[in-house]
Short mmCIF file of C-alpha atoms in Angstrom, two decimals:
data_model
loop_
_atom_site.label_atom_id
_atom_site.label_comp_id
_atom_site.label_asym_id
_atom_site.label_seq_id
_atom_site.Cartn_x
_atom_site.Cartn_y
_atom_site.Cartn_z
CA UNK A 758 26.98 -9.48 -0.51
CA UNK A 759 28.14 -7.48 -3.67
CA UNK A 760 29.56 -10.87 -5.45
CA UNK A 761 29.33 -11.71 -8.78
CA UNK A 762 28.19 -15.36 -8.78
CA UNK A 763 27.14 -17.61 -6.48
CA UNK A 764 30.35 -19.55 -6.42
CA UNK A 765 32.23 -16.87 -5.42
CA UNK A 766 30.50 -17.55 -1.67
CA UNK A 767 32.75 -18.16 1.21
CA UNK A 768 32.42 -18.61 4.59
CA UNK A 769 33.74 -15.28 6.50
CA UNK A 770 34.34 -15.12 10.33
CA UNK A 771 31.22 -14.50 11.81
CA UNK A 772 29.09 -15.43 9.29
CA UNK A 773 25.31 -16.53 10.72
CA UNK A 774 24.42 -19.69 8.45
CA UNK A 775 26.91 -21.97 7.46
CA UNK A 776 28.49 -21.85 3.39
CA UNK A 777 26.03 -18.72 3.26
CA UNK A 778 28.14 -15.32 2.99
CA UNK A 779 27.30 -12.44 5.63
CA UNK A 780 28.06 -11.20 8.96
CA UNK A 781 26.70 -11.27 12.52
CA UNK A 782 25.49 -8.17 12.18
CA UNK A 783 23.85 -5.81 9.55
CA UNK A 784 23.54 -1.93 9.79
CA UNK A 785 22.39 -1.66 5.92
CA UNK A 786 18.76 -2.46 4.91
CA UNK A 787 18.74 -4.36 1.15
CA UNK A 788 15.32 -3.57 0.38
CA UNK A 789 15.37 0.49 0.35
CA UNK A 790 15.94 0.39 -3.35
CA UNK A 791 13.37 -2.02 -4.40
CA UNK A 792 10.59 -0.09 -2.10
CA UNK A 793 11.96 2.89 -3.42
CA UNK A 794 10.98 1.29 -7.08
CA UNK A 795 7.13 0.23 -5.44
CA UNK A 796 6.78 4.26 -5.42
CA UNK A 797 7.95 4.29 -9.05
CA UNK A 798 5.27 1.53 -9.99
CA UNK A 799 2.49 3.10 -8.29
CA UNK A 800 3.76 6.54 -10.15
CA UNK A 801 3.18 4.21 -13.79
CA UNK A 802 0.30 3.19 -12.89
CA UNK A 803 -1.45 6.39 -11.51
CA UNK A 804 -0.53 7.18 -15.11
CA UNK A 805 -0.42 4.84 -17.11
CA UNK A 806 3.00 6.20 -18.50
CA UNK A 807 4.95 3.19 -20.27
CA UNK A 808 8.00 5.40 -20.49
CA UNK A 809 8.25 5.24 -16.28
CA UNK A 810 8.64 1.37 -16.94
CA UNK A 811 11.02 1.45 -19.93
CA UNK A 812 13.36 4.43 -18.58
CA UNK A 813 13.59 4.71 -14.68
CA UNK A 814 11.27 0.97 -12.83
CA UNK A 815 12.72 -1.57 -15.29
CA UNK A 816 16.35 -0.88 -15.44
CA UNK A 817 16.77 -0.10 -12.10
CA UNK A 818 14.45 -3.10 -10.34
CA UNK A 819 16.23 -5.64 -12.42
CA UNK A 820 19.28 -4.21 -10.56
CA UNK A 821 17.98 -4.50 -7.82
CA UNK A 822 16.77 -8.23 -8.05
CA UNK A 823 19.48 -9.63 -9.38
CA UNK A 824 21.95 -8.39 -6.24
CA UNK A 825 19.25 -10.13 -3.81
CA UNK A 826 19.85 -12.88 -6.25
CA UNK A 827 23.59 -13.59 -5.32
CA UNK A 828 22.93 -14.39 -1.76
CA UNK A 829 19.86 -16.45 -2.50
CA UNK A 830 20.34 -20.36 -1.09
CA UNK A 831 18.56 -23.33 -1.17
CA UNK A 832 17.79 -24.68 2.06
CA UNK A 833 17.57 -28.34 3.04
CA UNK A 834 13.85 -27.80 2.53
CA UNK A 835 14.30 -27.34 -1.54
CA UNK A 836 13.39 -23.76 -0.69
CA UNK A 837 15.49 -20.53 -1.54
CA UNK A 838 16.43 -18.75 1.60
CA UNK A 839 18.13 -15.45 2.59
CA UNK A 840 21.30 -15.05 4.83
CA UNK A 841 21.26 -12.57 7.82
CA UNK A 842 19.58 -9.31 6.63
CA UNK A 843 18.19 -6.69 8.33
CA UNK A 844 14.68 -5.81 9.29
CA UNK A 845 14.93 -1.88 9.25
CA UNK A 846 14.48 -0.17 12.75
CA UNK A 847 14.24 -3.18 14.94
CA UNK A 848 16.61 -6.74 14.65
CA UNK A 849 18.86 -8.97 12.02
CA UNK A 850 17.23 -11.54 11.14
CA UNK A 851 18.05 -14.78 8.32
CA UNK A 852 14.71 -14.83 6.25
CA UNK A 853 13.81 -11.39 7.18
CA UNK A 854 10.37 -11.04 6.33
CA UNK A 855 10.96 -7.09 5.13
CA UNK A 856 13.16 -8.39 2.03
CA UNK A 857 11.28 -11.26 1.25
CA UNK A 858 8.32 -9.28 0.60
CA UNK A 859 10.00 -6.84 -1.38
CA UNK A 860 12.33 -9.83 -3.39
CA UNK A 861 8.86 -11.60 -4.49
CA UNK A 862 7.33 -8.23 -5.57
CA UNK A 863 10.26 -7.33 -7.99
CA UNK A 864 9.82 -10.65 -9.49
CA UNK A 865 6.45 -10.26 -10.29
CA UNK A 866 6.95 -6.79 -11.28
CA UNK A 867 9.28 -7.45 -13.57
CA UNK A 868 7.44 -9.94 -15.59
CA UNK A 869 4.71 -7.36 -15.43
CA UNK A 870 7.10 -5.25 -16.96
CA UNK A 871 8.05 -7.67 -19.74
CA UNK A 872 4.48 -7.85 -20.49
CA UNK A 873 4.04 -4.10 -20.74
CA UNK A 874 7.00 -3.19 -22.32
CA UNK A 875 6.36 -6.54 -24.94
CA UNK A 876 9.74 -7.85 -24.71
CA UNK A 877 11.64 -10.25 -22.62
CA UNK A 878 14.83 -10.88 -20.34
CA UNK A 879 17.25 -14.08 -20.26
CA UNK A 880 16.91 -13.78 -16.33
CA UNK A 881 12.96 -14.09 -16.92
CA UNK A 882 12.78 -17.72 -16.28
CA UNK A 883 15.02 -17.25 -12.59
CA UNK A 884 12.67 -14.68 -11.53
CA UNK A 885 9.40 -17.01 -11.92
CA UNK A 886 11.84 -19.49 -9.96
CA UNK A 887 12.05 -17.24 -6.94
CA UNK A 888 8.59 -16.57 -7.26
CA UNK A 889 7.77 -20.02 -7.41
CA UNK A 890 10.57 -21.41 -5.08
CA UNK A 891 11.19 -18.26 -2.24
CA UNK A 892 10.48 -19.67 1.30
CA UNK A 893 7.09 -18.40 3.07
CA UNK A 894 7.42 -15.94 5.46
CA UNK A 895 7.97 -17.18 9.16
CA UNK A 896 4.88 -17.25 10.81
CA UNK A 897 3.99 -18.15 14.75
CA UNK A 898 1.34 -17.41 16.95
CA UNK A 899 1.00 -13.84 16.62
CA UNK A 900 0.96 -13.63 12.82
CA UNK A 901 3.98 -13.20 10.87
CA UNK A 902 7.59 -13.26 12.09
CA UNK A 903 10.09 -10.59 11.62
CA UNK A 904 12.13 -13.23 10.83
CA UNK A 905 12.99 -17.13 11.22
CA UNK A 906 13.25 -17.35 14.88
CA UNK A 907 12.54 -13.52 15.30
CA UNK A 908 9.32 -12.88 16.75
CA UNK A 909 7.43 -9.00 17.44
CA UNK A 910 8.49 -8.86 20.95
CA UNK A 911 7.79 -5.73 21.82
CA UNK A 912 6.62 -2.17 20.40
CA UNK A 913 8.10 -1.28 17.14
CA UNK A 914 7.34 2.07 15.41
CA UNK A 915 7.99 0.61 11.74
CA UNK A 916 5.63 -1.67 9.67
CA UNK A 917 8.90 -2.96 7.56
CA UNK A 918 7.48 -6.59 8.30
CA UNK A 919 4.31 -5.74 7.21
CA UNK A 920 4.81 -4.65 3.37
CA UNK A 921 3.17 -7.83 2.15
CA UNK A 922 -0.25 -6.18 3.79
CA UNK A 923 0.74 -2.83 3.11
CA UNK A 924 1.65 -1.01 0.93
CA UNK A 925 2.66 -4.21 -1.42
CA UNK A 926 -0.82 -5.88 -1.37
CA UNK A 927 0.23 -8.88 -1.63
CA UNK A 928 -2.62 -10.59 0.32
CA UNK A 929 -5.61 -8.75 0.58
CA UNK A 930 -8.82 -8.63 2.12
CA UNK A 931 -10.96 -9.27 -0.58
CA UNK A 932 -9.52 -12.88 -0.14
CA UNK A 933 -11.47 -14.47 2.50
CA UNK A 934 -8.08 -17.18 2.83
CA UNK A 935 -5.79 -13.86 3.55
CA UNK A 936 -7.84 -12.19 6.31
CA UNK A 937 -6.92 -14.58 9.96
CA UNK A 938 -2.91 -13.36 9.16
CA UNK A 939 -3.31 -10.25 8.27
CA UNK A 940 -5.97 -9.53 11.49
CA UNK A 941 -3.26 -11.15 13.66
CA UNK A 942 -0.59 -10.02 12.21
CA UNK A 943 -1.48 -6.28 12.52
CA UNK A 944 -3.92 -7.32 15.61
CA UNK A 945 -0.31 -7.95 17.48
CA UNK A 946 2.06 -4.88 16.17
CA UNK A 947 -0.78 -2.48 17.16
CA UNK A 948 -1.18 -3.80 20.87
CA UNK A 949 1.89 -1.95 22.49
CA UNK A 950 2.37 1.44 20.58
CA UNK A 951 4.44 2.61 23.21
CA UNK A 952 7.49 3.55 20.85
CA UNK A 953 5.68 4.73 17.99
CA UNK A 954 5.96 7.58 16.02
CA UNK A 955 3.93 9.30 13.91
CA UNK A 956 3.55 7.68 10.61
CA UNK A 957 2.91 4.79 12.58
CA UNK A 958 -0.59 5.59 13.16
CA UNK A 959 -0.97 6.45 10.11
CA UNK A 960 0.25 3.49 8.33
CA UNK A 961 -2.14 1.46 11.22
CA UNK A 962 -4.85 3.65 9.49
CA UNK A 963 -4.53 2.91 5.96
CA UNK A 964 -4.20 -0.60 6.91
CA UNK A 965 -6.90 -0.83 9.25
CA UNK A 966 -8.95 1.03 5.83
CA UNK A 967 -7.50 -1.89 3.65
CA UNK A 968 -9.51 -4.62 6.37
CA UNK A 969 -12.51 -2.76 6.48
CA UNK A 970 -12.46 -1.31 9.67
CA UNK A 971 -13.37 2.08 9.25
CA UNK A 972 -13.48 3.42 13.20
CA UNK A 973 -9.96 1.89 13.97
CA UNK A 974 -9.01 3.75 10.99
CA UNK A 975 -10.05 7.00 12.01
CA UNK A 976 -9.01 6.22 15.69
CA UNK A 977 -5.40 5.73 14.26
CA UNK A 978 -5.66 8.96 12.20
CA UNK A 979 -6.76 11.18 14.86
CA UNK A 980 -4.51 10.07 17.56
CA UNK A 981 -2.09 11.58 15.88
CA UNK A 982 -3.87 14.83 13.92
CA UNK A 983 -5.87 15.55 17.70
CA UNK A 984 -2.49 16.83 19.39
CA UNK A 985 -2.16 19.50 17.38
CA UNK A 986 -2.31 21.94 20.51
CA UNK A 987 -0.57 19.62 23.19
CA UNK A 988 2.78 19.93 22.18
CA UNK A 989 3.80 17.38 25.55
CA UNK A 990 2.27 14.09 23.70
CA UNK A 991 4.50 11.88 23.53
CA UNK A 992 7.61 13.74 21.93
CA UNK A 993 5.77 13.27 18.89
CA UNK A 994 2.69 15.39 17.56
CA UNK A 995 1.90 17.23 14.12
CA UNK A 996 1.84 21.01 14.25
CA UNK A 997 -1.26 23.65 13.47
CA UNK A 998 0.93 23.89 9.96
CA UNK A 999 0.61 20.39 9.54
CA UNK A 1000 4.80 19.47 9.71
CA UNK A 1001 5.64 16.63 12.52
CA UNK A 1002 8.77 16.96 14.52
CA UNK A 1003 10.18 13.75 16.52
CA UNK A 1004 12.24 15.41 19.55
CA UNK A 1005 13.74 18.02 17.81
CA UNK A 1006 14.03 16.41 14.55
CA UNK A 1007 11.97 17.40 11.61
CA UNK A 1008 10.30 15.03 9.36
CA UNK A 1009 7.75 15.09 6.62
CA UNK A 1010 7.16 11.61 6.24
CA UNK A 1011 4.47 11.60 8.61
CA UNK A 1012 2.29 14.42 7.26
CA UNK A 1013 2.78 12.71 4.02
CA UNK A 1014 1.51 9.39 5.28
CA UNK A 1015 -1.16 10.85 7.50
CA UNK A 1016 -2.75 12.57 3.95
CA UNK A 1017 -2.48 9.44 2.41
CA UNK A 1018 -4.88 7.58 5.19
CA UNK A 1019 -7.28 9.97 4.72
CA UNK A 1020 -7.38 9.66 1.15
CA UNK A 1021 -7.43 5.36 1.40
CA UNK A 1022 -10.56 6.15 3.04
CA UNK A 1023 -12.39 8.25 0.67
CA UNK A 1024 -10.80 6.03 -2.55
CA UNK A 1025 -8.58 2.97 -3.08
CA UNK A 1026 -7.25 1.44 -6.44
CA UNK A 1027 -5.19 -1.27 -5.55
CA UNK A 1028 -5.97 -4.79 -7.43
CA UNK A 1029 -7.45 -3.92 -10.07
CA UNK A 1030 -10.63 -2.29 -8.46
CA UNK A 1031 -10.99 1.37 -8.02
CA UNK A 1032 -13.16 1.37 -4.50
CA UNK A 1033 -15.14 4.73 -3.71
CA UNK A 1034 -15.83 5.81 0.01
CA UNK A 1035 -14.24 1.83 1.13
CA UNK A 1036 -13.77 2.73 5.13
CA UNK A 1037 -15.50 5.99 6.14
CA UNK A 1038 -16.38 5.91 9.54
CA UNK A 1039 -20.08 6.73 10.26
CA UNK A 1040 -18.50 9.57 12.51
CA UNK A 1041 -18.46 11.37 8.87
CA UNK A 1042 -22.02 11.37 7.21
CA UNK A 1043 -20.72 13.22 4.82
CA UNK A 1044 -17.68 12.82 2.21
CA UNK A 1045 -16.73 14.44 -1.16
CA UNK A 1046 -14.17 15.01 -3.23
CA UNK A 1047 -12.79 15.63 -6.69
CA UNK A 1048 -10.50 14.64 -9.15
CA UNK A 1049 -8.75 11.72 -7.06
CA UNK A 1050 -6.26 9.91 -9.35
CA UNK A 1051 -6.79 5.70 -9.06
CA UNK A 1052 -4.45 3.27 -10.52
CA UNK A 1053 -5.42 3.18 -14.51
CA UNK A 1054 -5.34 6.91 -14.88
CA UNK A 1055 -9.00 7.27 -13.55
CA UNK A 1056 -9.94 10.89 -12.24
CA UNK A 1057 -12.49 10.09 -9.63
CA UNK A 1058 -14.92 12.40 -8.45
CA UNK A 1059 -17.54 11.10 -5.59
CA UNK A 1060 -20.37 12.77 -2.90
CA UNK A 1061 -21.35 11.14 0.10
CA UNK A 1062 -24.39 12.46 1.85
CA UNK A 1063 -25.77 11.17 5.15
CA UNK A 1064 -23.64 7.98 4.86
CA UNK A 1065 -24.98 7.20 1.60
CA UNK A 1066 -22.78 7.77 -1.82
CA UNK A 1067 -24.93 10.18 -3.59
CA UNK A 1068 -23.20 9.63 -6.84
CA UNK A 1069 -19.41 8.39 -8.51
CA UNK A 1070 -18.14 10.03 -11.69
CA UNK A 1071 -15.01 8.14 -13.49
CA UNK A 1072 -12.72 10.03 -16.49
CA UNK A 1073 -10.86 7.66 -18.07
CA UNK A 1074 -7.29 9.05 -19.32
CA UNK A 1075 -5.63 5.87 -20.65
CA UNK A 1076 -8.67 3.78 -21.71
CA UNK A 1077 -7.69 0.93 -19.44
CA UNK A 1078 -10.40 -1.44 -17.87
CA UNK A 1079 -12.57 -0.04 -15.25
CA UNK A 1080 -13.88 -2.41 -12.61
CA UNK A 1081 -15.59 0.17 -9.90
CA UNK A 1082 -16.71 -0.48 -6.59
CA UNK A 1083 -19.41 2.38 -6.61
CA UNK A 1084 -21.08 1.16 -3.06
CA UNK A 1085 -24.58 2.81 -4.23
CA UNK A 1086 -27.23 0.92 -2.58
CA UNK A 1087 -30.16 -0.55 -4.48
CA UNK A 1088 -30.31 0.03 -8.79
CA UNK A 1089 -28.21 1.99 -10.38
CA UNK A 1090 -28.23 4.33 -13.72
CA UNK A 1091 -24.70 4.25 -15.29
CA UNK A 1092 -24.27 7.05 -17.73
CA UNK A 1093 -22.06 9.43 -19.66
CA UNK A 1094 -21.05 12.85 -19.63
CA UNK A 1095 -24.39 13.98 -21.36
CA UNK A 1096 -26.56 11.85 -19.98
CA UNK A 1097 -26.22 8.71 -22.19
CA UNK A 1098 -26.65 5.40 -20.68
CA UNK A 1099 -23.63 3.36 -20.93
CA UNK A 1100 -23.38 -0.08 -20.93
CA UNK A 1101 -21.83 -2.10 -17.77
CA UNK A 1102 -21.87 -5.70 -16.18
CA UNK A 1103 -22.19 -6.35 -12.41
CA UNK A 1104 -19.50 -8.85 -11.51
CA UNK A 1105 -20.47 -8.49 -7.75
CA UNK A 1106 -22.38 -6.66 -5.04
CA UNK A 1107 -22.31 -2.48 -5.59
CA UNK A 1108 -19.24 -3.85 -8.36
CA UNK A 1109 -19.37 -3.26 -11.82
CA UNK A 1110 -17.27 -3.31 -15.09
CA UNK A 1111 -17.49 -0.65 -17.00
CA UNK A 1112 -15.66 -0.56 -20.97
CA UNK A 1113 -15.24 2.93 -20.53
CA UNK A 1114 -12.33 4.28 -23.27
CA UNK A 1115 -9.58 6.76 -23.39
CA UNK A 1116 -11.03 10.15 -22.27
CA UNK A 1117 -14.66 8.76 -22.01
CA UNK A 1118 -16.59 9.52 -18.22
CA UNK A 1119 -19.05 7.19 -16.54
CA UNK A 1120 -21.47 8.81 -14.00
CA UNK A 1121 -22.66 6.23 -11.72
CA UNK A 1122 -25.94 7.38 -9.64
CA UNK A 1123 -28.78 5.84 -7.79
CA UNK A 1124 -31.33 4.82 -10.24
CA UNK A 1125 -33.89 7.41 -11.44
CA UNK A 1126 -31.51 10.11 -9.50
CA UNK A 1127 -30.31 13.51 -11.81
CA UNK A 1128 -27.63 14.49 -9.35
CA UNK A 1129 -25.20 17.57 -9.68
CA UNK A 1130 -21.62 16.07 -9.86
CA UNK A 1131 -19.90 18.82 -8.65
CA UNK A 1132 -17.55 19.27 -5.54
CA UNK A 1133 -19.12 20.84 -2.26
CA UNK A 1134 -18.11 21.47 0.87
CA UNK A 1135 -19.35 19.46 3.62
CA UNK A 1136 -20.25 20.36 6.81
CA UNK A 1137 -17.80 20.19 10.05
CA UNK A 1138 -18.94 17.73 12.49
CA UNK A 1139 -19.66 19.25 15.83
CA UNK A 1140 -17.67 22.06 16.76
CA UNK A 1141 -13.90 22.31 16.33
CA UNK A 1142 -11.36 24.94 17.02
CA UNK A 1143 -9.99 26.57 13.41
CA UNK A 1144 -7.08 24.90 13.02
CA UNK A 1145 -3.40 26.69 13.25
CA UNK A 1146 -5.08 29.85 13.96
CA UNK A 1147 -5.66 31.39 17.41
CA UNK A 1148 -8.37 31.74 19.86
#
């Protein structure tokens, strides 16, 4: 696939699609790099750093794109299409949903990137071609495909055709027209978890946070994190010192990922809207935290008390625009720091816009309330054996 130009395709022995270059099979997965960037993006805007774009997401993604670029082919459907690729963990497939995914998010990325770094690229008008032109992903009866003609067919421990849902957002919830694929979709890859592994629950959890559905969420999370003592489930369990062993194979992925579903349920960022307490279960009344970072460079800081939010507080680093799902029931006082009231719109229910500036912080409270934003400790619920230490 490493060719310089289109033209330069031929037809090798083998080869899956007619005039399109490739092989019958694929060992290599082209996406890593470009997911790989998705963690540098959400590192920019965490932070709001420009010089993450200019120096280390920019040069590389354009990279990145172009070589998916020089296997792209227009089918006899006036859409571009992919050759054989491979759908990481589980089957080749032409039109692999796991690249497609990440080939239309580094198109839109980069002329995000253009936009934020207030310049532009010759190649600018291709990638709003792909965007506009790249085939849909394959779709059947159970949701979507891991490929043209490549169904789920059985249990699969990796979410690789899945990115479009999470972690790329790409459709999303808060889009009534999104939510009958995405149900099915992940409806169908969690019904036989018979060869999953760890991070698989917890990527189920973050997504089942993402569709509001709280309980699932915390069902996935502590399948895995309840094990800690039965070291005979399934091959796969985290430890009392929270690492995660497959076999007799280490890994930290999982951990990683499991902290990460735990924290989409106190706080998610993604589209634009930071969302405070958006999928705890009502097995935990009670919820707080401090100092979460968001996408903008918000510092979040929230209290949940008898599964009501007591009370949000929002530091603005960067100054960027604040829409905040607070989820306070009822009227609201929005104030700063020292008590000031601020001024804010509602643009929905429990949402509000808030033209907060650089190092400015919003306290958002139930109306009439003077509550203490500071971090406490919140009771255990029922009784539970200290964790990693003995009897």
């Amino acid at each position: 696939y490493a060719l310089s130009h289109p033209s330069d395709w031929t037809l090798r022995p083998g080869a899956h699609t007619v005039g399109v270059p490739g092989t019958a099979t694929k060992t290599d997965n082209n996406g890593n790099l470009s997911w790989a960037m998705h963690n540098v993006w959400l590192s920019y805007c965490h932070t709001m750093d420009v010089a993450i774009v200019r120096d280390v997401l920019y040069p590389i993604l354009v990279k990145a794109v172009n070589y998916y670029d020089h296997f792209l082919h227009e089918g006899g459907d006036g859409k571009l299409h992919l050759p054989l690729t491979r759908s990481p963990e589980y089957a080749d497939a032409v039109d692999c949903t796991y690249d497609l995914s990440l080939l239309r998010w580094g198109c839109a990325t980069l002329l995000d990137c253009l936009r934020i770094l207030r310049t532009d690229n010759p190649r600018a008008g291709r990638w709003r071609e792909i965007l506009r032109r790249l085939v849909d992903y394959p779709r059947g009866a159970d949701g979507v495909l891991i490929g043209a003609d490549t169904p789920l067919a059985d249990s699969h421990r990796h979410f690789s055709h899945m990115l479009w849902l999470y972690p790329l957002h790409e459709l999303t919830w808060d889009r009534p027209a999104d939510r009958d694929i995405m149900r099915t979709t992940f409806d169908h890859w969690t019904e036989d978890r018979s060869l999953w592994a760890g991070y698989s629950y917890a990527a189920a959890s973050s997504m089942a946070s993402r569709m509001g559905r709280p309980e699932d969420a915390l069902d996935f999370l502590t399948t895995f994190t309840g094990n800690l003592f039965d070291e005979s489930y399934m091959d796969c369990y985290m430890t009392a010192n929270t690492m995660y062993a497959e076999d007799t194979n280490l890994g930290i992925e999982s951990p990683l990922t499991t902290a990460q579903s735990i924290l989409d349920m106190g706080m998610q960022s993604h589209g634009g809207v930071v969302r405070v307490f958006p999928s705890v279960s009502r097995r935990w009344p009670d919820f707080s935290f401090q100092a979460l970072r968001a996408q903008g460079a918000f510092l979040v800081d929230a209290d949940r008390s008898g599964g009501r939010t007591r009370w949000v507080r929002v530091h603005s680093e960067a100054g960027a625009p604040l829409v905040l799902q607070h989820g306070i029931a009822g009227a609201i006082d929005v104030r700063d720091e020292h008590g000031r009231r601020l001024r804010y719109k509602e643009t929905g229910p429990g949402r509000i816009e808030i033209p907060l500036g650089r190092d400015e912080t919003a306290v958002v409270a139930p109306r009439g309330t003077h509550p203490d934003p500071r971090p406490r400790d919140v009771p255990a619920v029922g009784h539970a054996k200290p964790w990693g230490l003995p009897d």
